[in-house]
Amino acid sequence: MKKENSVQGILMPIGGAEDKIRSCHILQRFVELCGDNLAHIVVIPSASSIPYNTAAVYERVFHRLGAGFVSTLHIEGRHQANSAAYIQTLQEATGVFIGGGDQLRLMALMGGTRMADALNQRFHAGMHVAGTSAGASIMSRHMIAFGRSGAAPSQRMVQMASGLGLAPGLIIDQHFSQRNRLGRLLTAVALNPGLTGIGVDEDTALMIMPDGKMQVIGFGTVTVVDSHGLTYNGVYSAKRYDAFTVEGLEIHTLQAVDRVASAS
Amino acid sequence: MKKENSVQGILMPIGGAEDKIRSCHILQRFVELCGDNLAHIVVIPSASSIPYNTAAVYERVFHRLGAGFVSTLHIEGRHQANSAAYIQTLQEATGVFIGGGDQLRLMALMGGTRMADALNQRFHAGMHVAGTSAGASIMSRHMIAFGRSGAAPSQRMVQMASGLGLAPGLIIDQHFSQRNRLGRLLTAVALNPGLTGIGVDEDTALMIMPDGKMQVIGFGTVTVVDSHGLTYNGVYSAKRYDAFTVEGLEIHTLQAVDRVASAS
């Protein structure tokens, strides 16, 4: 994995449906990263169609896990994402948690705003960012907006849009094994050759370190689609939902190194 | 228009169907930029389904317009776009001209290759890049791969993919008035808020200077969709080909400043 320019924050895409009740392995790790009782975690719940519920759930669990301070920035309209108050709150955060829902809804509210710029700058300066489901997808620069299930790629099975660009070289997908999304990730990489596809399973997270190293935590698999050796890419030759040929993509599947320990 | 980091080359997206027979106003300007009899122009014809014809047409016209040296880099397979010989040719070029066809075909061949990197580096170092039709679209980072005609936006009327990223803040469309593409450009901007949409008419070009200033040449209009004041973006709420609401986008239409002079 290439090191991004001068990033100092840790990025933690979560594949959705992470444990919020029992050991809360993934969320606990995020609270630790952010400073435990010194943490200030900002929840962004606005991908959700029920953002106040989402905010309440995560505020409660982060408090229970020992975070010092938790606040919510819900974006009802783009004017809020350009407001000085929201930017100021981000300046004070040690971590941002982006909830699930519809990643395109959140980007429609946040794309090109001062808040998006500030989040990026703070991440580069060392603030950590976790996101689950839609909140994981949105970390990409070339983001999967939505798509169809299935194992084989077809040209229109995925719709791309702009994400926040925290991980400009990665296309991050979620609920990966559970929703049978290999086809859409292969299609996304074929539409964006040179980028790396990342499929994160439910209750699983990838920790992407400032030096570019990656570590899996949680109970599922992270699937990596590496386009480095791509030899043939027929994505342009297919129409609509026809399948196409793509040759030379490499696939790696990664398990949590601490799976046994964390299951105790 | 924001200045891109340290770009020194001029970028010239052309809306397709540029005059190649009479005054050749646009192509003549490109030859001048590249150094006239000292120019070395490299033609990349590989978006085309008849690349050898495309290469022959542009080699002939650039020679006729006084370019000192013209060569062609046709990419039949991705291995060529990773070859030292192709990179070396780019190192010696003063300008690159990207022909029309299917922008997704060209990105499937070139995306993520050493040649794409080298083209970007040379452009930053002062090599000029012109492209017509597909060759204009591909300058975007978030590229319109294909789409439907129509004046009103609808969610799935446009498919996005990665382009070369020479103009990372712009989404460039072409044959704009002639093929009724306002709807797909509005949709592309709604899917990528924060970026600026550029619709270039046929036989028309936009010259984007290293300082970010822009000038229109040729016989049509350049339409700019400015997302700066976007207030509401309902792109996530539509399904398939349903229309959606987007409020606060500004539109500017630009004519050539030298239209009369060049028409003589």
Coordinates of C-alpha atoms in Angstrom, one line a residue:
Chain A
M1 CA 0.0 0.0 0.0
K2 CA 1.4 3.3 -1.0
K3 CA 1.9 5.9 1.8
E4 CA -0.4 8.9 1.3
N5 CA 1.2 12.3 1.4
S6 CA 1.9 13.2 5.0
V7 CA -1.2 11.6 6.5
Q8 CA -0.9 11.3 10.3
G9 CA -4.4 10.0 11.2
I10 CA -5.4 6.3 11.3
L11 CA -8.3 5.4 8.9
M12 CA -10.7 2.7 10.0
P13 CA -13.3 1.5 7.5
I14 CA -15.7 -0.9 9.1
G15 CA -17.9 -3.3 7.0
G16 CA -21.1 -2.5 8.8
A17 CA -23.1 -4.3 11.6
E18 CA -20.2 -4.0 14.1
D19 CA -20.9 -5.3 17.6
K20 CA -22.3 -2.5 19.7
I21 CA -23.5 -4.6 22.6
R22 CA -21.0 -7.2 23.8
S23 CA -17.2 -6.8 23.6
C24 CA -17.5 -3.9 21.0
H25 CA -14.1 -4.9 19.8
I26 CA -13.9 -2.5 16.9
L27 CA -15.5 0.5 18.5
Q28 CA -13.4 -0.1 21.7
R29 CA -10.3 0.0 19.6
F30 CA -11.4 3.3 18.0
V31 CA -12.1 4.9 21.4
E32 CA -8.6 3.8 22.6
L33 CA -7.0 5.3 19.5
C34 CA -8.8 8.6 20.1
G35 CA -7.5 8.9 23.6
D36 CA -10.0 7.1 25.9
N37 CA -11.0 9.5 28.6
L38 CA -9.2 12.3 26.8
A39 CA -11.0 11.5 23.5
H40 CA -13.3 13.9 21.8
I41 CA -15.2 11.8 19.2
V42 CA -17.5 13.6 16.7
V43 CA -20.3 11.4 15.3
I44 CA -21.5 12.3 11.8
P45 CA -24.9 10.4 11.4
S46 CA -26.1 12.1 8.2
A47 CA -25.9 9.2 5.8
S48 CA -28.8 7.7 7.7
S49 CA -32.4 8.2 7.0
I50 CA -32.9 8.2 10.8
P51 CA -29.9 10.3 11.8
Y52 CA -31.1 11.2 15.4
N53 CA -31.4 7.5 16.2
T54 CA -28.0 6.7 14.7
A55 CA -26.4 9.6 16.7
A56 CA -28.0 8.4 19.9
V57 CA -26.8 4.8 19.4
Y58 CA -23.2 5.8 18.9
E59 CA -23.1 8.6 21.5
R60 CA -24.3 6.0 24.0
V61 CA -21.8 3.3 23.0
F62 CA -18.8 5.6 22.9
H63 CA -19.7 6.9 26.3
R64 CA -20.0 3.4 27.7
L65 CA -16.7 2.5 26.2
G66 CA -15.0 5.4 28.1
A67 CA -14.7 8.2 25.6
G68 CA -14.2 11.5 27.4
F69 CA -16.3 13.6 25.2
V70 CA -18.8 12.7 22.4
S71 CA -20.7 15.1 20.2
T72 CA -22.7 14.9 17.0
L73 CA -22.6 17.0 13.9
H74 CA -25.7 16.2 11.9
I75 CA -25.9 18.0 8.5
E76 CA -29.5 18.8 7.6
G77 CA -28.5 21.2 4.8
R78 CA -25.4 22.2 3.0
H79 CA -25.3 25.6 4.8
Q80 CA -24.4 23.7 8.1
A81 CA -21.5 22.0 6.4
N82 CA -20.1 25.4 5.5
S83 CA -20.7 26.9 9.0
A84 CA -17.9 28.1 11.3
A85 CA -19.4 26.3 14.2
Y86 CA -19.2 22.9 12.6
I87 CA -15.6 23.6 11.5
Q88 CA -14.7 24.6 15.0
T89 CA -16.0 21.4 16.4
L90 CA -13.9 19.4 14.0
Q91 CA -10.8 21.4 15.0
E92 CA -11.3 20.1 18.6
A93 CA -12.0 16.5 17.8
T94 CA -9.5 13.7 18.2
G95 CA -11.6 11.3 16.1
V96 CA -14.6 11.4 13.7
F97 CA -17.0 8.5 13.4
I98 CA -19.2 8.4 10.3
G99 CA -22.3 6.3 10.6
G100 CA -24.1 4.1 8.0
G101 CA -26.9 4.7 5.6
D102 CA -26.6 6.1 2.1
Q103 CA -23.1 7.4 1.2
L104 CA -24.5 9.4 -1.7
R105 CA -26.9 11.2 0.7
L106 CA -23.9 12.2 2.9
M107 CA -21.8 13.3 -0.1
A108 CA -24.7 15.3 -1.5
L109 CA -24.8 17.2 1.8
M110 CA -21.0 17.4 2.4
G111 CA -19.2 17.2 -0.9
G112 CA -17.3 20.4 -1.8
T113 CA -18.0 22.1 1.6
R114 CA -15.7 23.7 4.1
M115 CA -16.5 20.8 6.5
A116 CA -15.2 18.2 3.9
D117 CA -12.0 20.2 3.6
A118 CA -11.6 20.6 7.3
L119 CA -12.2 16.9 7.9
N120 CA -9.5 16.1 5.3
Q121 CA -7.0 18.6 6.8
R122 CA -7.6 17.3 10.4
F123 CA -7.1 13.7 9.2
H124 CA -3.8 14.7 7.7
A125 CA -2.9 16.4 10.9
G126 CA -3.5 13.3 13.0
M127 CA -7.2 13.1 13.8
H128 CA -8.4 9.5 13.4
V129 CA -11.5 8.6 11.2
A130 CA -13.6 5.5 11.5
G131 CA -16.8 4.9 9.4
T132 CA -19.2 2.0 9.1
S133 CA -21.0 0.8 6.0
A134 CA -21.8 4.0 4.1
G135 CA -19.3 5.7 6.4
A136 CA -16.6 3.3 5.1
S137 CA -17.4 3.7 1.4
I138 CA -17.2 7.5 1.7
M139 CA -13.5 7.4 2.6
S140 CA -12.7 6.6 -1.1
R141 CA -12.0 9.4 -3.6
H142 CA -13.7 7.3 -6.4
M143 CA -16.6 6.1 -4.3
I144 CA -19.1 3.3 -5.0
A145 CA -22.4 5.2 -4.7
F146 CA -24.6 2.1 -5.1
G147 CA -24.8 -1.1 -7.2
R148 CA -26.1 -4.6 -7.6
S149 CA -25.1 -7.8 -6.0
G150 CA -23.4 -10.7 -7.7
A151 CA -20.0 -12.4 -8.1
A152 CA -19.3 -11.5 -11.7
P153 CA -18.6 -8.0 -13.0
S154 CA -20.9 -6.3 -15.4
Q155 CA -20.6 -2.7 -16.7
R156 CA -23.5 -0.9 -15.1
M157 CA -23.7 -2.9 -11.9
V158 CA -22.0 -0.1 -10.0
Q159 CA -22.4 3.7 -10.0
M160 CA -19.4 5.8 -9.1
A161 CA -19.4 9.2 -7.5
S162 CA -17.0 11.4 -5.5
G163 CA -16.2 10.5 -1.9
L164 CA -14.3 12.4 0.8
G165 CA -10.9 11.2 -0.6
L166 CA -9.3 10.3 2.7
A167 CA -8.0 7.2 0.9
P168 CA -7.5 8.4 -2.6
G169 CA -6.0 5.2 -3.9
L170 CA -8.6 2.8 -2.5
I171 CA -12.2 2.0 -3.5
I172 CA -13.8 0.7 -0.3
D173 CA -16.9 -1.5 -0.3
Q174 CA -18.7 -2.9 2.8
H175 CA -21.1 -5.7 3.9
F176 CA -18.8 -7.5 1.4
S177 CA -19.3 -11.3 1.9
Q178 CA -22.7 -10.9 3.4
R179 CA -24.2 -9.0 0.4
N180 CA -22.2 -10.8 -2.4
R181 CA -20.4 -7.8 -3.6
L182 CA -17.3 -9.1 -5.4
G183 CA -18.7 -8.4 -8.8
R184 CA -19.4 -4.8 -8.1
L185 CA -15.9 -4.3 -6.6
L186 CA -14.3 -5.9 -9.6
T187 CA -16.4 -3.6 -11.9
A188 CA -15.4 -0.6 -9.8
V189 CA -11.7 -1.4 -10.2
A190 CA -12.1 -2.1 -13.9
L191 CA -13.7 1.4 -14.3
N192 CA -10.9 2.9 -12.2
P193 CA -7.8 0.9 -13.1
G194 CA -4.8 1.7 -10.9
L195 CA -6.9 1.9 -7.8
T196 CA -7.1 -0.9 -5.2
G197 CA -10.4 -2.4 -4.3
I198 CA -11.1 -3.1 -0.6
G199 CA -14.1 -5.2 0.5
V200 CA -14.8 -5.2 4.2
D201 CA -17.1 -7.8 5.8
E202 CA -19.6 -7.1 8.5
D203 CA -18.2 -6.7 12.1
T204 CA -14.7 -6.3 10.6
A205 CA -12.5 -3.3 10.2
L206 CA -9.3 -2.4 8.4
M207 CA -6.9 -0.2 10.2
I208 CA -4.9 1.9 7.7
M209 CA -1.8 3.3 9.4
P210 CA -0.1 6.6 8.5
D211 CA 2.8 4.6 7.1
G212 CA 0.4 2.8 4.7
K213 CA 0.5 -0.5 6.7
M214 CA -2.9 -2.3 7.1
Q215 CA -4.2 -4.4 9.9
V216 CA -7.5 -6.3 10.0
I217 CA -9.5 -6.5 13.3
G218 CA -12.9 -8.1 14.0
F219 CA -14.6 -11.3 12.9
G220 CA -14.7 -11.4 9.1
T221 CA -12.5 -11.0 6.1
V222 CA -11.1 -8.1 4.2
T223 CA -10.8 -8.7 0.4
V224 CA -8.2 -6.8 -1.6
V225 CA -8.5 -6.4 -5.4
D226 CA -5.1 -5.4 -6.6
S227 CA -4.9 -3.9 -10.1
H228 CA -1.2 -3.7 -10.2
G229 CA -0.8 -6.5 -12.7
L230 CA -3.9 -5.9 -14.8
T231 CA -3.2 -7.1 -18.3
Y232 CA -6.6 -6.9 -20.1
N233 CA -9.6 -4.7 -19.2
G234 CA -12.7 -5.2 -21.3
V235 CA -14.9 -2.9 -19.3
Y236 CA -15.5 -0.5 -22.2
S237 CA -16.7 -3.3 -24.5
A238 CA -19.7 -4.4 -22.4
K239 CA -23.1 -2.8 -22.6
R240 CA -25.5 -2.3 -19.7
Y241 CA -25.6 -5.4 -17.6
D242 CA -23.5 -7.6 -19.9
A243 CA -20.5 -9.3 -18.3
F244 CA -17.0 -8.4 -19.5
T245 CA -13.5 -9.9 -19.4
V246 CA -10.8 -8.6 -17.0
E247 CA -7.5 -10.4 -16.7
G248 CA -4.6 -10.1 -14.2
L249 CA -6.4 -8.7 -11.2
E250 CA -5.0 -10.2 -8.0
I251 CA -7.1 -11.0 -5.0
H252 CA -6.0 -11.3 -1.4
T253 CA -8.2 -12.2 1.5
L254 CA -7.0 -11.0 4.9
Q255 CA -8.1 -12.3 8.3
A256 CA -7.8 -10.5 11.6
V257 CA -4.4 -11.2 13.2
D258 CA -6.0 -11.0 16.6
R259 CA -9.1 -13.0 15.8
V260 CA -8.7 -15.6 18.5
A261 CA -7.7 -13.2 21.2
S262 CA -10.6 -10.9 20.4
A263 CA -13.1 -13.7 20.4
S264 CA -12.4 -14.5 24.1
Chain B
M1 CA -10.8 28.5 -11.5
K2 CA -8.4 27.3 -8.8
K3 CA -4.7 26.9 -9.9
E4 CA -3.6 23.3 -9.9
N5 CA -0.4 22.6 -8.0
S6 CA 2.5 23.7 -10.0
V7 CA 1.1 22.8 -13.4
Q8 CA 3.1 24.4 -16.2
G9 CA 1.5 23.0 -19.3
I10 CA -1.6 24.3 -21.1
L11 CA -4.6 22.0 -21.2
M12 CA -6.9 22.2 -24.3
P13 CA -10.1 20.2 -24.2
I14 CA -11.8 20.3 -27.6
G15 CA -15.5 19.4 -28.0
G16 CA -15.0 17.2 -31.0
A17 CA -15.5 17.7 -34.8
E18 CA -12.9 20.4 -34.9
D19 CA -12.0 21.8 -38.3
K20 CA -9.2 19.7 -39.9
I21 CA -9.5 21.0 -43.5
R22 CA -9.9 24.7 -43.8
S23 CA -8.4 27.3 -41.3
C24 CA -7.9 24.5 -38.6
H25 CA -8.1 27.3 -36.1
I26 CA -7.9 25.1 -33.0
L27 CA -5.3 22.7 -34.2
Q28 CA -3.2 25.5 -35.6
R29 CA -3.2 27.1 -32.1
F30 CA -2.1 23.8 -30.6
V31 CA 0.8 23.5 -33.0
E32 CA 1.9 27.1 -32.3
L33 CA 1.8 26.4 -28.5
C34 CA 3.9 23.3 -29.0
G35 CA 6.6 25.2 -30.8
D36 CA 5.7 25.1 -34.6
N37 CA 8.7 23.7 -36.5
L38 CA 10.4 22.9 -33.2
A39 CA 7.3 21.0 -31.9
H40 CA 7.2 17.3 -31.2
I41 CA 3.6 16.3 -31.0
V42 CA 2.7 12.8 -29.9
V43 CA -0.7 11.5 -31.1
I44 CA -2.5 9.0 -28.8
P45 CA -5.3 7.5 -31.0
S46 CA -6.3 4.6 -28.8
A47 CA -9.7 5.7 -27.8
S48 CA -10.8 5.1 -31.4
S49 CA -12.1 1.9 -32.8
I50 CA -10.1 2.7 -35.9
P51 CA -6.9 4.0 -34.3
Y52 CA -4.7 3.8 -37.4
N53 CA -7.1 6.0 -39.4
T54 CA -7.3 8.5 -36.5
A55 CA -3.5 8.6 -36.2
A56 CA -3.0 9.1 -39.9
V57 CA -5.5 12.0 -40.0
Y58 CA -3.9 13.9 -37.2
E59 CA -0.3 13.1 -38.3
R60 CA -1.2 14.6 -41.7
V61 CA -2.9 17.7 -40.4
F62 CA -0.2 18.5 -37.8
H63 CA 2.5 18.2 -40.5
R64 CA 0.5 20.4 -42.8
L65 CA 0.2 23.0 -40.0
G66 CA 3.9 23.1 -39.7
A67 CA 4.7 20.9 -36.7
G68 CA 8.4 19.9 -36.8
F69 CA 7.9 16.3 -35.7
V70 CA 4.8 14.2 -35.2
S71 CA 4.7 10.6 -33.8
T72 CA 2.0 8.2 -32.7
L73 CA 1.8 6.1 -29.6
H74 CA -1.0 3.6 -30.1
I75 CA -1.7 1.4 -27.1
E76 CA -2.9 -2.0 -28.2
G77 CA -2.4 -3.6 -24.8
R78 CA -1.5 -2.4 -21.3
H79 CA 2.0 -3.8 -21.6
Q80 CA 2.8 -1.1 -24.1
A81 CA 1.6 1.6 -21.7
N82 CA 4.1 0.3 -19.2
S83 CA 7.0 0.1 -21.7
A84 CA 10.2 2.1 -21.4
A85 CA 10.0 3.1 -25.1
Y86 CA 6.6 4.8 -24.8
I87 CA 7.7 6.6 -21.7
Q88 CA 10.9 7.8 -23.5
T89 CA 8.8 9.2 -26.4
L90 CA 6.7 11.2 -24.0
Q91 CA 9.8 12.6 -22.4
E92 CA 10.8 14.1 -25.7
A93 CA 7.3 15.5 -26.6
T94 CA 6.4 19.2 -26.4
G95 CA 2.7 18.3 -26.8
V96 CA 0.3 15.4 -26.7
F97 CA -2.8 15.2 -28.7
I98 CA -5.5 12.6 -27.6
G99 CA -7.9 11.6 -30.3
G100 CA -11.6 10.8 -30.0
G101 CA -13.6 7.6 -29.6
D102 CA -14.4 5.9 -26.3
Q103 CA -12.8 7.5 -23.3
L104 CA -13.4 4.3 -21.2
R105 CA -11.6 2.2 -23.8
L106 CA -8.5 4.5 -23.5
M107 CA -8.6 4.5 -19.7
A108 CA -9.0 0.7 -19.6
L109 CA -5.7 0.6 -21.6
M110 CA -3.9 3.4 -19.8
G111 CA -5.3 3.8 -16.3
G112 CA -2.8 3.1 -13.6
T113 CA 0.1 2.6 -16.1
R114 CA 3.6 4.2 -16.2
M115 CA 2.5 6.0 -19.3
A116 CA -0.4 7.7 -17.4
D117 CA 2.0 8.8 -14.7
A118 CA 4.6 10.0 -17.2
L119 CA 1.9 12.0 -19.1
N120 CA 0.8 13.7 -15.9
Q121 CA 4.4 14.5 -14.8
R122 CA 5.3 15.9 -18.2
F123 CA 2.2 18.0 -18.2
H124 CA 3.1 19.4 -14.8
A125 CA 6.6 20.1 -16.2
G126 CA 5.3 22.2 -19.1
M127 CA 4.2 19.8 -21.9
H128 CA 0.9 20.9 -23.4
V129 CA -2.0 18.5 -23.8
A130 CA -4.9 18.8 -26.2
G131 CA -7.7 16.2 -26.7
T132 CA -10.9 16.1 -28.7
S133 CA -14.2 14.4 -27.8
A134 CA -13.2 11.3 -25.7
G135 CA -9.7 12.9 -25.5
A136 CA -11.3 15.9 -23.7
S137 CA -13.3 13.9 -21.3
I138 CA -10.3 11.9 -20.2
M139 CA -8.6 15.0 -18.8
S140 CA -11.0 14.9 -15.8
R141 CA -10.1 13.0 -12.6
H142 CA -13.8 12.1 -12.2
M143 CA -14.6 11.3 -15.8
I144 CA -17.9 10.9 -17.6
A145 CA -17.5 7.4 -19.1
F146 CA -20.8 7.5 -21.0
G147 CA -24.4 8.6 -20.5
R148 CA -27.8 9.5 -22.0
S149 CA -28.9 12.7 -23.7
G150 CA -31.4 15.2 -22.3
A151 CA -31.7 18.5 -20.7
A152 CA -32.8 17.4 -17.2
P153 CA -30.7 15.5 -14.7
S154 CA -31.7 11.9 -13.7
Q155 CA -29.6 9.7 -11.4
R156 CA -28.4 7.0 -13.7
M157 CA -28.1 9.0 -16.9
V158 CA -24.3 9.2 -16.5
Q159 CA -21.7 6.7 -15.6
M160 CA -18.5 7.9 -13.9
A161 CA -15.1 6.4 -14.0
S162 CA -11.5 7.5 -13.4
G163 CA -9.8 9.7 -16.0
L164 CA -6.2 10.9 -16.3
G165 CA -6.7 13.6 -13.7
L166 CA -4.9 16.4 -15.6
A167 CA -7.8 18.7 -14.5
P168 CA -8.7 17.2 -11.1
G169 CA -11.3 19.9 -10.3
L170 CA -13.2 19.7 -13.6
I171 CA -15.7 17.3 -15.1
I172 CA -15.3 17.8 -18.9
D173 CA -18.0 16.9 -21.4
Q174 CA -18.0 17.3 -25.2
H175 CA -20.3 17.6 -28.3
F176 CA -22.2 19.5 -25.7
S177 CA -24.9 21.5 -27.4
Q178 CA -24.9 19.2 -30.4
R179 CA -25.8 16.1 -28.4
N180 CA -28.0 17.8 -25.7
R181 CA -25.8 16.9 -22.8
L182 CA -26.8 19.5 -20.1
G183 CA -28.7 16.9 -18.1
R184 CA -25.8 14.5 -17.9
L185 CA -23.4 17.3 -16.9
L186 CA -25.7 18.5 -14.1
T187 CA -26.0 14.9 -13.0
A188 CA -22.3 14.4 -13.0
V189 CA -21.8 17.5 -10.9
A190 CA -24.5 16.5 -8.5
L191 CA -22.8 13.1 -8.1
N192 CA -19.5 14.9 -7.5
P193 CA -20.4 18.2 -5.7
G194 CA -17.5 20.5 -5.3
L195 CA -16.3 19.9 -8.9
T196 CA -16.9 22.2 -11.8
G197 CA -18.7 20.9 -14.9
I198 CA -17.4 22.0 -18.3
G199 CA -19.4 21.3 -21.5
V200 CA -17.5 22.0 -24.7
D201 CA -19.3 22.4 -28.0
E202 CA -18.0 21.0 -31.3
D203 CA -15.3 22.9 -33.1
T204 CA -14.7 24.7 -29.9
A205 CA -11.9 24.5 -27.3
L206 CA -11.1 25.7 -23.9
M207 CA -7.5 26.7 -23.2
I208 CA -6.7 26.3 -19.5
M209 CA -3.6 28.2 -18.6
P210 CA -1.1 27.3 -15.9
D211 CA -2.4 30.2 -13.7
G212 CA -5.9 28.7 -14.0
K213 CA -7.2 31.4 -16.4
M214 CA -9.4 30.0 -19.2
Q215 CA -10.0 31.2 -22.8
V216 CA -12.4 29.9 -25.3
I217 CA -11.4 29.5 -29.0
G218 CA -13.4 28.3 -31.9
F219 CA -17.0 28.6 -33.1
G220 CA -19.3 27.3 -30.3
T221 CA -19.9 27.8 -26.6
V222 CA -18.3 26.5 -23.5
T223 CA -20.9 25.9 -20.7
V224 CA -19.6 26.0 -17.1
V225 CA -21.6 24.4 -14.3
D226 CA -20.4 26.0 -11.0
S227 CA -21.2 24.1 -7.9
H228 CA -19.8 26.7 -5.5
G229 CA -23.2 27.9 -4.3
L230 CA -25.0 24.5 -4.3
T231 CA -27.8 24.7 -1.7
Y232 CA -29.8 21.5 -2.2
N233 CA -28.7 18.3 -3.9
G234 CA -31.3 15.5 -4.2
V235 CA -29.2 13.2 -6.3
Y236 CA -29.4 10.4 -3.6
S237 CA -33.2 10.5 -3.5
A238 CA -33.8 9.5 -7.1
K239 CA -33.9 6.0 -8.4
R240 CA -32.7 4.8 -11.8
Y241 CA -33.9 7.3 -14.4
D242 CA -36.1 9.4 -12.2
A243 CA -35.4 13.1 -12.2
F244 CA -34.2 14.8 -9.0
T245 CA -34.0 18.3 -7.6
V246 CA -30.7 20.3 -7.4
E247 CA -30.7 23.9 -6.4
G248 CA -28.1 26.7 -6.5
L249 CA -25.9 25.5 -9.3
E250 CA -24.7 28.4 -11.4
I251 CA -24.4 28.2 -15.2
H252 CA -22.1 30.4 -17.3
T253 CA -21.9 30.2 -21.1
L254 CA -18.7 31.4 -22.6
Q255 CA -18.0 32.4 -26.2
A256 CA -14.7 32.7 -28.0
V257 CA -13.2 36.1 -27.5
D258 CA -11.6 35.9 -30.9
R259 CA -14.6 34.5 -32.8
V260 CA -14.8 37.2 -35.4
A261 CA -11.2 37.3 -36.1
S262 CA -10.9 33.6 -36.5
A263 CA -13.9 33.4 -38.7
S264 CA -12.2 35.4 -41.5

